[in-house]
CSV table of N, CA and C in Angstrom, one decimal:
chain,number,residue,atom,x,y,z
A,131,MET,N,-0.8,-1.1,7.9
A,131,MET,CA,0.1,-2.0,7.1
A,131,MET,C,-0.4,-3.2,7.2
A,132,GLN,N,-0.9,-3.9,8.0
A,132,GLN,CA,-1.3,-5.2,8.1
A,132,GLN,C,-2.5,-5.6,7.2
A,133,ALA,N,-3.4,-4.5,7.1
A,133,ALA,CA,-4.6,-4.8,6.1
A,133,ALA,C,-4.1,-4.6,4.7
A,134,LEU,N,-3.1,-4.1,4.4
A,134,LEU,CA,-2.5,-3.9,3.1
A,134,LEU,C,-1.9,-5.5,2.3
A,135,LYS,N,-1.3,-6.1,3.3
A,135,LYS,CA,-0.6,-7.5,3.3
A,135,LYS,C,-1.9,-8.5,2.7
A,136,LYS,N,-3.2,-8.2,3.2
A,136,LYS,CA,-4.3,-9.0,3.1
A,136,LYS,C,-4.8,-9.0,1.7
A,137,GLY,N,-5.4,-9.6,1.1
A,137,GLY,CA,-6.1,-9.4,-0.3
A,137,GLY,C,-5.4,-10.1,-1.5
A,138,ASP,N,-6.0,-9.8,-2.6
A,138,ASP,CA,-5.5,-10.4,-3.7
A,138,ASP,C,-4.3,-10.5,-4.0
A,139,THR,N,-3.6,-9.2,-3.7
A,139,THR,CA,-2.2,-8.9,-4.0
A,139,THR,C,-1.6,-8.4,-2.7
A,140,ALA,N,-0.7,-9.0,-2.1
A,140,ALA,CA,0.0,-8.4,-0.7
A,140,ALA,C,0.8,-7.4,-1.0
A,141,ILE,N,0.8,-6.4,-0.3
A,141,ILE,CA,1.3,-5.2,-0.5
A,141,ILE,C,2.2,-4.7,0.8
A,142,TYR,N,3.3,-4.8,0.8
A,142,TYR,CA,4.4,-4.5,1.8
A,142,TYR,C,5.3,-3.0,1.9
A,143,PHE,N,5.1,-2.4,2.7
A,143,PHE,CA,5.6,-1.2,3.1
A,143,PHE,C,6.9,-1.3,4.0
A,144,ARG,N,7.7,-0.4,4.0
A,144,ARG,CA,8.8,-0.3,5.0
A,144,ARG,C,8.2,0.1,6.4
A,145,GLY,N,8.3,-0.7,7.6
A,145,GLY,CA,7.7,-0.5,8.7
A,145,GLY,C,8.5,0.2,9.7
A,146,TYR,N,9.8,0.6,9.5
A,146,TYR,CA,10.4,0.9,10.6
A,146,TYR,C,10.1,2.3,11.2
A,147,LYS,N,9.1,3.1,10.6
A,147,LYS,CA,8.5,4.1,11.2
A,147,LYS,C,7.1,4.0,11.1
A,148,ALA,N,6.2,3.0,11.1
A,148,ALA,CA,5.1,2.7,11.3
A,148,ALA,C,4.3,3.2,12.7
A,149,ASN,N,5.5,2.6,14.1
A,149,ASN,CA,4.7,3.2,15.1
A,149,ASN,C,4.5,4.8,15.2
A,150,GLU,N,5.4,5.5,14.3
A,150,GLU,CA,5.1,6.9,14.3
A,150,GLU,C,4.1,7.7,13.3
A,151,GLY,N,3.5,6.5,12.6
A,151,GLY,CA,2.4,7.0,11.6
A,151,GLY,C,2.9,7.4,10.4
A,152,ILE,N,4.1,6.8,10.0
A,152,ILE,CA,4.8,6.9,8.7
A,152,ILE,C,4.6,5.8,8.1
A,153,ILE,N,4.5,5.8,6.7
A,153,ILE,CA,4.8,4.8,5.9
A,153,ILE,C,5.5,5.1,4.6
A,154,GLU,N,6.6,4.1,4.1
A,154,GLU,CA,7.4,4.8,3.2
A,154,GLU,C,7.3,3.5,2.0
A,155,ALA,N,7.2,4.0,0.9
A,155,ALA,CA,7.4,3.2,-0.1
A,155,ALA,C,8.7,3.7,-1.0
A,156,ASP,N,9.3,2.7,-1.7
A,156,ASP,CA,10.3,2.8,-2.6
A,156,ASP,C,9.7,2.3,-4.0
A,157,VAL,N,9.3,3.1,-4.5
A,157,VAL,CA,8.6,2.8,-5.7
A,157,VAL,C,9.3,2.9,-7.1
A,158,ARG,N,10.7,2.8,-6.9
A,158,ARG,CA,11.4,2.8,-8.0
A,158,ARG,C,11.1,1.8,-9.0
A,159,SER,N,11.0,0.5,-8.6
A,159,SER,CA,11.2,-0.6,-9.3
A,159,SER,C,9.5,-1.4,-9.6
A,160,VAL,N,8.6,0.0,-9.1
A,160,VAL,CA,7.1,-0.5,-9.4
A,160,VAL,C,6.9,0.0,-10.4
A,161,SER,N,5.8,-0.8,-11.2
A,161,SER,CA,5.7,-0.3,-12.9
A,161,SER,C,4.2,0.5,-12.5
A,162,ALA,N,3.9,0.8,-13.5
A,162,ALA,CA,2.6,1.8,-13.4
A,162,ALA,C,1.3,0.9,-13.3
A,163,ASP,N,1.2,-0.1,-13.7
A,163,ASP,CA,0.3,-1.0,-13.5
A,163,ASP,C,0.2,-1.5,-12.0
A,164,GLN,N,1.4,-1.6,-11.3
A,164,GLN,CA,1.7,-2.2,-9.9
A,164,GLN,C,1.3,-0.9,-9.2
A,165,LEU,N,1.6,0.2,-9.4
A,165,LEU,CA,1.2,1.2,-8.7
A,165,LEU,C,-0.1,1.9,-8.7
A,166,GLN,N,-1.0,1.5,-9.9
A,166,GLN,CA,-2.1,1.6,-9.9
A,166,GLN,C,-2.9,0.6,-8.9
A,167,ILE,N,-2.5,-1.0,-8.8
A,167,ILE,CA,-3.0,-1.7,-7.8
A,167,ILE,C,-2.7,-0.9,-6.2
A,168,ILE,N,-1.6,-0.7,-5.8
A,168,ILE,CA,-1.3,0.1,-4.8
A,168,ILE,C,-2.2,1.0,-4.2
A,169,PHE,N,-2.4,1.9,-5.4
A,169,PHE,CA,-3.3,3.0,-5.0
A,169,PHE,C,-4.8,2.7,-4.8
A,170,ALA,N,-5.3,1.8,-5.6
A,170,ALA,CA,-6.6,1.4,-5.4
A,170,ALA,C,-6.8,0.6,-4.1
A,171,ARG,N,-5.7,-0.1,-3.9
A,171,ARG,CA,-6.3,-1.0,-2.3
A,171,ARG,C,-5.9,0.3,-1.2
A,172,ILE,N,-5.1,0.9,-1.3
A,172,ILE,CA,-5.0,2.0,-0.2
A,172,ILE,C,-6.1,2.8,-0.2
A,173,GLN,N,-6.8,3.4,-1.4
A,173,GLN,CA,-8.3,4.1,-1.6
A,173,GLN,C,-9.3,3.1,-0.9
A,174,GLU,N,-9.3,2.0,-1.3
A,174,GLU,CA,-10.4,1.0,-0.8
A,174,GLU,C,-10.2,0.9,0.8
A,175,LEU,N,-9.3,1.0,1.5
A,175,LEU,CA,-8.7,0.8,3.0
A,175,LEU,C,-9.4,2.2,3.5
A,176,LEU,N,-9.2,3.2,2.7
A,176,LEU,CA,-9.2,4.7,3.6
A,176,LEU,C,-10.9,4.7,3.4
A,177,THR,N,-11.5,4.4,2.3
A,177,THR,CA,-12.7,5.0,2.1
A,177,THR,C,-13.7,3.8,2.2
A,178,GLY,N,-13.4,2.7,2.6
A,178,GLY,CA,-14.3,1.4,2.8
A,178,GLY,C,-15.0,0.9,1.4
A,179,ASP,N,-14.9,1.4,0.2
A,179,ASP,CA,-15.2,1.4,-1.0
A,179,ASP,C,-14.7,0.6,-2.0
A,180,LYS,N,-15.2,-0.8,-2.0
A,180,LYS,CA,-14.1,-1.9,-3.2
A,180,LYS,C,-14.2,-1.4,-4.4
A,181,ASN,N,-15.1,-0.7,-4.8
A,181,ASN,CA,-15.1,-0.5,-6.3
A,181,ASN,C,-14.1,1.2,-6.3
A,182,ALA,N,-13.7,1.7,-5.3
A,182,ALA,CA,-12.8,2.8,-5.5
A,182,ALA,C,-11.9,2.9,-6.6
């Protein structure tokens, strides 16, 4: 979760279950473009590929 806050776009998730390995996101007010940014950043963190 800390890594998502860093970068060109800071991404914040609800952290109240993070200690259990659960990240929750409320995407009701997120646009399709913003969701793509979130997806790309998570994919980058998981794969280590900045071009993912």
